[in-house]
Short mmCIF file of C-alpha atoms in Angstrom, two decimals:
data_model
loop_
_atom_site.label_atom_id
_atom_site.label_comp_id
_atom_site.label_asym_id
_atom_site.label_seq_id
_atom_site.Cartn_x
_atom_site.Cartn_y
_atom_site.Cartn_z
CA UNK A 1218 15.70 245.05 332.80
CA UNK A 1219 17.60 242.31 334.60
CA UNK A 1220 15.69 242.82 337.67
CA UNK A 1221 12.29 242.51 336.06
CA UNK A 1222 13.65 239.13 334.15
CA UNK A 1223 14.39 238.04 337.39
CA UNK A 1224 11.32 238.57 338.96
CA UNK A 1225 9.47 236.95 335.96
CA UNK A 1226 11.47 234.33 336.33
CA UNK A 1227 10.82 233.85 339.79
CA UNK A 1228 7.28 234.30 339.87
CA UNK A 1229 7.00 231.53 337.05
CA UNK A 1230 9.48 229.10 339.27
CA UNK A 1231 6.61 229.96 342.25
CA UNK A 1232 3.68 229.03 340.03
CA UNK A 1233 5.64 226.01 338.74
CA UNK A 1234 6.04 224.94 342.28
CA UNK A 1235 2.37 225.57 343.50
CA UNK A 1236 1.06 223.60 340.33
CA UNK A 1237 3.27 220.82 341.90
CA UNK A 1238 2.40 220.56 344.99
CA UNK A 1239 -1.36 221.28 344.07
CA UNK A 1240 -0.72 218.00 342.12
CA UNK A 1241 0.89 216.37 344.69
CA UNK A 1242 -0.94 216.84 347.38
CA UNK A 1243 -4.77 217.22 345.87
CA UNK A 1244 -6.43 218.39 348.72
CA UNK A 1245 -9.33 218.61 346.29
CA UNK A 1246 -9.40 214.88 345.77
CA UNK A 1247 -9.67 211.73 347.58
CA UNK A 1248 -6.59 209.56 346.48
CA UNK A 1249 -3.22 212.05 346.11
CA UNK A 1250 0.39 210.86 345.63
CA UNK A 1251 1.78 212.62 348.60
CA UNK A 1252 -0.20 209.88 350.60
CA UNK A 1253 0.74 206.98 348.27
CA UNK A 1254 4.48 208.11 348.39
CA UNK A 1255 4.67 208.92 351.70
CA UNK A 1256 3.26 205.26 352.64
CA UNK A 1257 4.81 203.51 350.72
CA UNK A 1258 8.09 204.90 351.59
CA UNK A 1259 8.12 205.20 355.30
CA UNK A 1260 8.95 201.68 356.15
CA UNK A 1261 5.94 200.88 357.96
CA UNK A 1262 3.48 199.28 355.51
CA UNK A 1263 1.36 197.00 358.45
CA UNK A 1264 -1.18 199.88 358.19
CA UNK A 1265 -0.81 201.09 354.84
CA UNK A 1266 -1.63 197.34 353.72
CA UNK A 1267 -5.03 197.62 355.81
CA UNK A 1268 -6.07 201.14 354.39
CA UNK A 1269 -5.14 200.70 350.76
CA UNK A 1270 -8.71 201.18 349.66
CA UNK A 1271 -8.88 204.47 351.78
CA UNK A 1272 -6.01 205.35 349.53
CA UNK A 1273 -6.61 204.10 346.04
CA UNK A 1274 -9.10 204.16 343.68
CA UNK A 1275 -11.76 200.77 344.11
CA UNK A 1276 -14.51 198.96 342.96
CA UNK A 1277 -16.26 196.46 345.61
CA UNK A 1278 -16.53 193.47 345.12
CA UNK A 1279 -20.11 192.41 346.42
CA UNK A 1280 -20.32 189.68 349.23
CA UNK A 1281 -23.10 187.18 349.94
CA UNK A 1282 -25.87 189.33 351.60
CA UNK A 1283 -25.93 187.06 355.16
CA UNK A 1284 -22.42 185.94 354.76
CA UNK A 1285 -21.91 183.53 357.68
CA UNK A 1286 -18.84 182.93 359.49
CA UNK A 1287 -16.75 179.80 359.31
CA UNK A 1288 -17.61 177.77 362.35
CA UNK A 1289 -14.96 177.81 364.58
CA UNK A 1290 -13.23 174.71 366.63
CA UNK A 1291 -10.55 176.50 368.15
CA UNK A 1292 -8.04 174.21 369.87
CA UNK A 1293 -4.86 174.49 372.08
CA UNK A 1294 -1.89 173.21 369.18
CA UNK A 1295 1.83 173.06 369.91
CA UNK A 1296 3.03 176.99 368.86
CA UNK A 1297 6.72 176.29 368.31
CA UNK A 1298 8.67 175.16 365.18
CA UNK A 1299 11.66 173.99 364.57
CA UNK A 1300 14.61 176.61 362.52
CA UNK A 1301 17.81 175.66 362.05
CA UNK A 1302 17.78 173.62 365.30
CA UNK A 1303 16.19 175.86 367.05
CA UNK A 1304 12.84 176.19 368.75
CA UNK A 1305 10.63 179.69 367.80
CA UNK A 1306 7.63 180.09 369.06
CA UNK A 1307 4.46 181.31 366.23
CA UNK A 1308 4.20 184.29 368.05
CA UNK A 1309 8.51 184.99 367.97
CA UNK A 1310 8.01 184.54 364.07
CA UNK A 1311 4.89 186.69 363.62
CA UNK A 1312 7.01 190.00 365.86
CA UNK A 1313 9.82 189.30 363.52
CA UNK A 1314 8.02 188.85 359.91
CA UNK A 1315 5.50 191.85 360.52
CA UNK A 1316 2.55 189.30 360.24
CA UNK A 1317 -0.82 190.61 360.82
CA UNK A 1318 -3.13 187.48 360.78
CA UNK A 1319 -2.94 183.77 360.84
CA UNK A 1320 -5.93 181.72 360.38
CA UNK A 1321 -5.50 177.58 359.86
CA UNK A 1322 -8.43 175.83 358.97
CA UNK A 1323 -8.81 172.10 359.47
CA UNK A 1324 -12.40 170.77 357.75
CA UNK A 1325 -13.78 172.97 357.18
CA UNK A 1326 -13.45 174.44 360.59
CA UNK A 1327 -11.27 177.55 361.93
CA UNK A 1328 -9.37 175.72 364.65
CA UNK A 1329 -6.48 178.16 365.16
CA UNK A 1330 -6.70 181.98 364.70
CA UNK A 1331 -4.43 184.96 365.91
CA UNK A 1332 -4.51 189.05 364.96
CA UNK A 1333 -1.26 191.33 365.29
CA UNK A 1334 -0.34 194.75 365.26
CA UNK A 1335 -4.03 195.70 365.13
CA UNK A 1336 -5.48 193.58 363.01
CA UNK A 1337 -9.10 192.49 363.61
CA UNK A 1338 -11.58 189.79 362.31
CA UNK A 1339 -13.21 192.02 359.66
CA UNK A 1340 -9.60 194.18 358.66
CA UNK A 1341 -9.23 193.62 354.91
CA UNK A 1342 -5.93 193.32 354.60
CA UNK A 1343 -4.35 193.50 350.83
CA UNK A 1344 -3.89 190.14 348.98
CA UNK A 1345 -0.64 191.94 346.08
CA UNK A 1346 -0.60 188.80 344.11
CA UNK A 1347 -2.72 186.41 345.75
CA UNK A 1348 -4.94 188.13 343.28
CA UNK A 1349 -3.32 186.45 341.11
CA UNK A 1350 -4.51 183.16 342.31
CA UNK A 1351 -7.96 184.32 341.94
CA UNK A 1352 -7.47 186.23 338.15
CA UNK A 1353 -6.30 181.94 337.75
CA UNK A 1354 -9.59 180.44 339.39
CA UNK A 1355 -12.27 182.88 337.25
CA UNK A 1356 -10.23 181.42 334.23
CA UNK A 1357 -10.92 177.82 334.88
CA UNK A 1358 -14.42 179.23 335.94
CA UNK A 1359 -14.87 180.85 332.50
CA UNK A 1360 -13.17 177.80 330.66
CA UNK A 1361 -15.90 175.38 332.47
CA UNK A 1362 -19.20 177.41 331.81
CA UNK A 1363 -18.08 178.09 327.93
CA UNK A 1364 -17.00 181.10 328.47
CA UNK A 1365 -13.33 180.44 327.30
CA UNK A 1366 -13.18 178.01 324.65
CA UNK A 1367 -9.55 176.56 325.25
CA UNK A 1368 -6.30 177.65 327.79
CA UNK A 1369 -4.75 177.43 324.21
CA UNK A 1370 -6.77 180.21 322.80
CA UNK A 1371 -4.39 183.07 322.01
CA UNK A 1372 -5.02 186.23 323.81
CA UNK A 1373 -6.59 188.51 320.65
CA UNK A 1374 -9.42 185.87 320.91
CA UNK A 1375 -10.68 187.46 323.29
CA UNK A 1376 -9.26 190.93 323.38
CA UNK A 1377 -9.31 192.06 319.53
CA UNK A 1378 -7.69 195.35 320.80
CA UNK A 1379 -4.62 193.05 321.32
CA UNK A 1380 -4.30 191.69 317.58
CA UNK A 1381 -1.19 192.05 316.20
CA UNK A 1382 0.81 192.13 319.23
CA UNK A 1383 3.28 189.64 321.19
CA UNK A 1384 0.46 189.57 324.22
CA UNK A 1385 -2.55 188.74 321.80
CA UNK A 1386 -0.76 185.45 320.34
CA UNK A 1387 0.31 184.66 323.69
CA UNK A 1388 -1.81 181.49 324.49
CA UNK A 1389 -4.05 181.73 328.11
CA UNK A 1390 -2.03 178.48 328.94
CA UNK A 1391 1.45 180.42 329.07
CA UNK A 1392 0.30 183.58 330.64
CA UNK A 1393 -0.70 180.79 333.46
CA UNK A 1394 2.71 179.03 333.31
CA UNK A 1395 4.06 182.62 333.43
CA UNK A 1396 6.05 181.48 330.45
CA UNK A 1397 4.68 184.59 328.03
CA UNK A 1398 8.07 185.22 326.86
CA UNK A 1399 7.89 188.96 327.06
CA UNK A 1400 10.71 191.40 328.02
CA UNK A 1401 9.79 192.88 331.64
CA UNK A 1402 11.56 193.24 334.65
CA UNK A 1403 9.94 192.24 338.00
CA UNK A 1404 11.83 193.82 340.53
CA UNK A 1405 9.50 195.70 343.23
CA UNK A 1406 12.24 197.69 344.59
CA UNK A 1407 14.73 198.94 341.80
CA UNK A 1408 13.95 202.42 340.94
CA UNK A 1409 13.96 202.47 336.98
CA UNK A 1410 13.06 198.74 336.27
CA UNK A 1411 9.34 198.19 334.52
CA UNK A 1412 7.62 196.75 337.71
CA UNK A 1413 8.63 200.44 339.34
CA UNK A 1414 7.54 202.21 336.32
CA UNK A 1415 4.20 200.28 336.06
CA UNK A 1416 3.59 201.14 340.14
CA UNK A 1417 4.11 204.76 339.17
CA UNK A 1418 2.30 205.24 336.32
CA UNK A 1419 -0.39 203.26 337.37
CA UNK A 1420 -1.11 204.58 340.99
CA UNK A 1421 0.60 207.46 340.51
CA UNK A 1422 -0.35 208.99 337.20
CA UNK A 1423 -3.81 207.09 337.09
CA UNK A 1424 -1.93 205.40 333.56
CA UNK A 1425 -4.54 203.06 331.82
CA UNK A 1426 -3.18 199.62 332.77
CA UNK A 1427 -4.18 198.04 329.78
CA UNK A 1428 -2.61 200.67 327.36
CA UNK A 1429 0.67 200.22 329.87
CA UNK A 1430 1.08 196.50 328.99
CA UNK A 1431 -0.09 196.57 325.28
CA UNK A 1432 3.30 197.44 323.75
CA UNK A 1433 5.72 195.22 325.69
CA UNK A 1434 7.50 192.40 323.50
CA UNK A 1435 8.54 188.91 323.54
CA UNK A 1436 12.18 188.44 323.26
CA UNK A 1437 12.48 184.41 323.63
CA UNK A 1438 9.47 181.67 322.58
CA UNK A 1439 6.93 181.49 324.90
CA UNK A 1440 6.45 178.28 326.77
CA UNK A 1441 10.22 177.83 327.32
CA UNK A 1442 10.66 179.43 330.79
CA UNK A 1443 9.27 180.75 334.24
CA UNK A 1444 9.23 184.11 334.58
CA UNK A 1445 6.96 185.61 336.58
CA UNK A 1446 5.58 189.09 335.02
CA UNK A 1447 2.85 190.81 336.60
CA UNK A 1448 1.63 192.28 333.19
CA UNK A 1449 1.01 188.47 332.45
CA UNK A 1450 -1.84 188.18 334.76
CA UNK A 1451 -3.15 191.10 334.21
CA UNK A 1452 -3.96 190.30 330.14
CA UNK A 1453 -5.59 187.34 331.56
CA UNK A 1454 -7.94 189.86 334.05
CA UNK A 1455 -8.13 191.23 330.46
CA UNK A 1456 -9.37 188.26 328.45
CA UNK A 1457 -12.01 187.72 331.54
CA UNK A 1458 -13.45 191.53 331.21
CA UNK A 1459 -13.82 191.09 327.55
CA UNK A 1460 -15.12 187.84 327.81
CA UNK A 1461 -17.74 188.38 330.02
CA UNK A 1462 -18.50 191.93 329.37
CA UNK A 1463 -17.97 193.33 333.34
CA UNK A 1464 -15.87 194.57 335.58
CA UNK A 1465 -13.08 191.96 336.86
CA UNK A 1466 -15.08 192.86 340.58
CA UNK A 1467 -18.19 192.02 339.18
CA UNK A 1468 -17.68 188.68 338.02
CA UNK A 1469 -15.21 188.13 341.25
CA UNK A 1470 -17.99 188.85 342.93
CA UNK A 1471 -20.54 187.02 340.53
CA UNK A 1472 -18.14 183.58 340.72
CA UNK A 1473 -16.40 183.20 343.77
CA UNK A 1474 -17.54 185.80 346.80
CA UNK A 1475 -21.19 185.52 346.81
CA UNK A 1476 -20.75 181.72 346.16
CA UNK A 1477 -18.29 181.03 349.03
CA UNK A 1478 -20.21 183.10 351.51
CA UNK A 1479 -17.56 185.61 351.34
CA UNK A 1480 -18.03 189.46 353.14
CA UNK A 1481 -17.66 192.10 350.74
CA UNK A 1482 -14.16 193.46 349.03
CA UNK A 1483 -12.81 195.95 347.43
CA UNK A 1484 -10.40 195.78 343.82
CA UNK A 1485 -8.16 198.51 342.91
CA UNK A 1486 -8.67 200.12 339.63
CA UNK A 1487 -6.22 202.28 337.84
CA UNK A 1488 -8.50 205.28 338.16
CA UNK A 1489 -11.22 207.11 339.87
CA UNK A 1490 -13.79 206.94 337.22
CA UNK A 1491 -16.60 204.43 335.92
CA UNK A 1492 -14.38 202.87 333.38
CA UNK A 1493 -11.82 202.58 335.42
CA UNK A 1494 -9.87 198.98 335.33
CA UNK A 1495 -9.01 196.45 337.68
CA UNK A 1496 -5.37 196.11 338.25
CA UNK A 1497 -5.51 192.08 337.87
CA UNK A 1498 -2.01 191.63 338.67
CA UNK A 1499 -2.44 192.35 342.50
CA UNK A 1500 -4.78 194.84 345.16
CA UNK A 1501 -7.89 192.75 346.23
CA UNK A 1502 -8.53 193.59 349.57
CA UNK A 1503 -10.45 191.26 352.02
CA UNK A 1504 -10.65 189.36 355.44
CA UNK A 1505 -8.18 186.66 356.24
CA UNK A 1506 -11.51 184.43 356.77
CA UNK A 1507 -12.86 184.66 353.04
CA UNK A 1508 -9.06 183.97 351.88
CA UNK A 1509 -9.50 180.54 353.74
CA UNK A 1510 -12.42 180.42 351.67
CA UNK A 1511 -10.81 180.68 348.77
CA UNK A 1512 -8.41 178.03 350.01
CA UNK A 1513 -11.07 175.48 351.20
CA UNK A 1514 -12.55 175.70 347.33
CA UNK A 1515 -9.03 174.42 346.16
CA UNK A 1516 -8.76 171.71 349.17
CA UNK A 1517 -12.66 170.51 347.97
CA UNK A 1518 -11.32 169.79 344.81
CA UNK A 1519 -13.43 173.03 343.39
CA UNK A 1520 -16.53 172.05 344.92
CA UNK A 1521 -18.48 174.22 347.18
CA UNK A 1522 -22.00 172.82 349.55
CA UNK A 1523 -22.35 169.95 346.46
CA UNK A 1524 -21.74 172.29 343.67
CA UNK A 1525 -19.08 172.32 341.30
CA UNK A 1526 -17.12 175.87 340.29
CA UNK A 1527 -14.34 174.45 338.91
CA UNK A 1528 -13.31 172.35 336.24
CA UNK A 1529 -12.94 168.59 336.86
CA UNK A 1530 -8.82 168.04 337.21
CA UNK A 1531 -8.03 171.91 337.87
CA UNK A 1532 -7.03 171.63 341.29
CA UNK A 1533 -4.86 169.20 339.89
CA UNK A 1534 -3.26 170.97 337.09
CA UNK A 1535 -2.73 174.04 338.78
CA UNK A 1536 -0.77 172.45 341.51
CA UNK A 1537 1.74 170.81 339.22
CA UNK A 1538 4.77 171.99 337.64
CA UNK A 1539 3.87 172.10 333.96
CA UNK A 1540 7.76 171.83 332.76
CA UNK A 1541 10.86 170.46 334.32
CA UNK A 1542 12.18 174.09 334.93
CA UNK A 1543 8.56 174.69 336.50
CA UNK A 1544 9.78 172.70 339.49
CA UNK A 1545 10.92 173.20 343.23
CA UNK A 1546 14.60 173.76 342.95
CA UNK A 1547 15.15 174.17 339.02
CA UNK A 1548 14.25 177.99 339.30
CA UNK A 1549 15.70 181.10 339.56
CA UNK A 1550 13.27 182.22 342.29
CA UNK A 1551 14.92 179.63 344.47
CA UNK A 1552 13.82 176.90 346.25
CA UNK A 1553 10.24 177.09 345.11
CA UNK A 1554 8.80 175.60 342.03
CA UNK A 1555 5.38 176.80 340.24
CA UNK A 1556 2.11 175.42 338.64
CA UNK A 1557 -0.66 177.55 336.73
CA UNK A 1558 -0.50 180.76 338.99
CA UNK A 1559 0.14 178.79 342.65
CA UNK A 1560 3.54 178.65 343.99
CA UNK A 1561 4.90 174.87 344.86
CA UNK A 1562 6.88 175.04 348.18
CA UNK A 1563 10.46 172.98 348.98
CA UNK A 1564 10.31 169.52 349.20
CA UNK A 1565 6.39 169.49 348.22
CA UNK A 1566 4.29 166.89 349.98
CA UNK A 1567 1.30 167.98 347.69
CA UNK A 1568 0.85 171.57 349.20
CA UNK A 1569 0.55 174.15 347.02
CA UNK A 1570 -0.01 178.34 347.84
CA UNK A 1571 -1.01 181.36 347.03
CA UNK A 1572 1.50 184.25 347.54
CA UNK A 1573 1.97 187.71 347.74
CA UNK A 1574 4.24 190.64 348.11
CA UNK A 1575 5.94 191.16 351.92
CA UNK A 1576 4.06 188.09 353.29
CA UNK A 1577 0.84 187.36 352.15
CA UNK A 1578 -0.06 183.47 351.55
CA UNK A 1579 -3.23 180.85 351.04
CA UNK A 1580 -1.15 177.69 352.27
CA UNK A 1581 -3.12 174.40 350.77
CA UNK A 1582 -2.56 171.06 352.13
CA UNK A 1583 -4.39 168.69 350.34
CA UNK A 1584 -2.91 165.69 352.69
CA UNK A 1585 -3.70 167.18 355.94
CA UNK A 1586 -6.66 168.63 354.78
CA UNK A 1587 -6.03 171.86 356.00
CA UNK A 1588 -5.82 175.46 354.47
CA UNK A 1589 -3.07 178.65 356.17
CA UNK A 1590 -3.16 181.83 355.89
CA UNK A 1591 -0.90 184.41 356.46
CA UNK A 1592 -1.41 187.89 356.08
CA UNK A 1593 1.47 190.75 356.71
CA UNK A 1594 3.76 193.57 355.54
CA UNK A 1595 7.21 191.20 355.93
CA UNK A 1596 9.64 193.44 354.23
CA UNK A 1597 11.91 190.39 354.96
CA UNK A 1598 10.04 188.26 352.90
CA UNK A 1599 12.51 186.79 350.30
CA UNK A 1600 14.75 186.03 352.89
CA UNK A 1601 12.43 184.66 354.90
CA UNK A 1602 11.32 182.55 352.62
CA UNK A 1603 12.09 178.98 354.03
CA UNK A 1604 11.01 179.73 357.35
CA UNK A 1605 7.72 181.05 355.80
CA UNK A 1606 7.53 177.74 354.62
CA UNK A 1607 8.75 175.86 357.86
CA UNK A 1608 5.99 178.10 359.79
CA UNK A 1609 3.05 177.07 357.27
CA UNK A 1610 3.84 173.14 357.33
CA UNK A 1611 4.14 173.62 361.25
CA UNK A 1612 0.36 175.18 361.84
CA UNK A 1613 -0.75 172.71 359.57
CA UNK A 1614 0.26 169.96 360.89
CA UNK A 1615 0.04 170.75 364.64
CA UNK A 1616 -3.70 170.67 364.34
CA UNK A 1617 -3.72 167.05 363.44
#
């Protein structure tokens, strides 16, 4: 009798364990979470960043059809910066920092331009939350062709589903200060806090994103701090899907790509299927060349070949600190200070950037007329930080 428990017992532990790994590994399927484990836990993202749409569920994001390249002016520029009183070299920085690309473009004009660790001219490389910046620029978009009424609109405007809860009376004008108020924990690397648990259901489980961030609360007034919450940006890829009635890639690609002359991208959804969602919070993959793009639309004031995408005064407001604890030094991520969805660096001299996770920036310098951009897999970022910084304001300036 104890035998044959024990053998039931056993063969039910074996099935158990083959319904696992079936799951896990899904040779059946595309996308599995062996892959996405395995990747992201190895150490070694510089590849992982480039394949993330071999490895994820998408949606592209259509280009222009004859998408021309930038004209290039490339020019010998002094490669070394000064750190600490000491002279690096670009290319010391890049080995160290696990940087992939850097493109600087002076008007209009690619002057400087480097690949690393296999990167090429048409890689698209991940943008994490330089998506961000973009999720930002289709609001001001959809605020100047009528779409959105008002940045002071609450949420449940827009997305009725969200009536009722602390992120559909959050105003559009917070979740850009990334003052919503809400009770999350941003840590990337923390097993157990909510960032973590949003990565894993999400890409993991194939979780419906929006459901994920419906039922989180506020626990202080909104527009009193900076904290920066992915889920915040993501209601706002929300309010643009309702709003317009399409996919976040669609109007991405509607709005900015095919206007800018842009090749075509890719957006990570939360699922492989036809409803599935845009994660708005991060995971647009494209070339470093159409992310100067995007940064040459902010250093033309929002116009593009004598046509106007954004909002008179945008460029403006997004680039300034909204609150005294918005600004460079009075944070708690540092040094840095932050407008509408674009980071303000140390000691700003009118440069504002896009920014993403382990080393991924859209440098603007409105006074040297020049746009930076860095792409990578810097697992060193935070502490690199400052030099990031020191790096950006070098390129740009050398090119003077």
């Amino acid at each position: 009798m104890t035998a044959a428990i024990l053998k039931g017992a056993g063969a039910i532990l074996l099935l158990v364990i083959l319904v696992f790994a079936a799951w896990f590994f899904r040779p059946w399927a595309p996308y599995s979470p062996f892959d996405i484990i395995w990747n992201r836990e190895t150490g070694d993202r510089v590849d992982l960043y480039r394949r993330m749409e071999e490895m994820f569920p998408h949606r592209i994001v259509e280009g222009a059809e004859n998408a021309e390249p930038l004209r290039r002016a490339i020019k010998a520029i002094n490669e070394t910066y000064d750190w600490n009183g000491q002279e690096k070299t670009i290319d010391q920085y890049a080995a160290e920092s696990d940087t992939t690309a850097l493109m600087v473009v002076k008007d209009g004009r690619v002057v400087f331009e480097r690949y690393y660790q296999g990167e090429e001219a048409e890689s698209r490389h991940t943008s994490w939350s330089v998506a961000k910046s973009y999720v930002a620029t289709l609001v001001g978009m959809a605020l100047m062709d009528g779409t959105i009424s008002s940045l002071d609109d609450p949420v449940s405007k827009y997305v009725p589903a969200f009536e009722g809860t602390d992120y559909g009376s959050t105003s559009l004008r917070h979740l850009l200060m990334m003052s919503s108020g809400i009770d999350f924990i941003e840590d990337y690397e923390t097993r157990g806090s909510d960032m973590r648990k949003l990565f894993f259901d999400v890409f993991i489980m194939n979780a419906d994103v929006d459901a994920f961030v419906k039922p989180y609360r506020r626990n202080r007034p909104a527009g009193t701090d900076l904290d920066y919450l992915s889920p915040n940006s993501h209601v706002l890829s929300m309010v643009l899907r309702e709003a317009y009635g399409k996919p976040l890639a669609q109007i991405a690609s509607e709005k900015i790509f095919k206007p800018l002359g842009m090749a075509d991208g890719t957006w990570l959804i939360d699922r492989n299927a036809a409803d599935g969602k845009e994660i708005g919070y991060c995971c647009l993959q494209t070339r470093a060349e159409d992310y100067a793009r995007f940064g040459q639309l902010y250093l033309q004031d929002g116009m593009w070949r004598g046509e106007r995408l954004l909002p008179v005064g945008w460029t403006d407001m997004v680039s300034v600190p909204p609150t005294e604890v918005h600004e460079a030094g009075s944070t708690h991520h540092g040094e840095r200070g932050y407008g509408l969805h674009f980071w303000i660096p140390e000691d700003p001299a009118g440069e504002y950037f896009a920014n993403g996770y382990n080393g991924q920036s859209v440098f603007i310098d409105p006074v040297n007329d020049v746009v930076v951009v860095k792409t990578g897999a810097d697992m060193g970022q935070i502490a690199r930080r400052s030099e990031t910084t020191a790096v950006l304001r070098a390129l740009a300036r050398a090119v003077q």
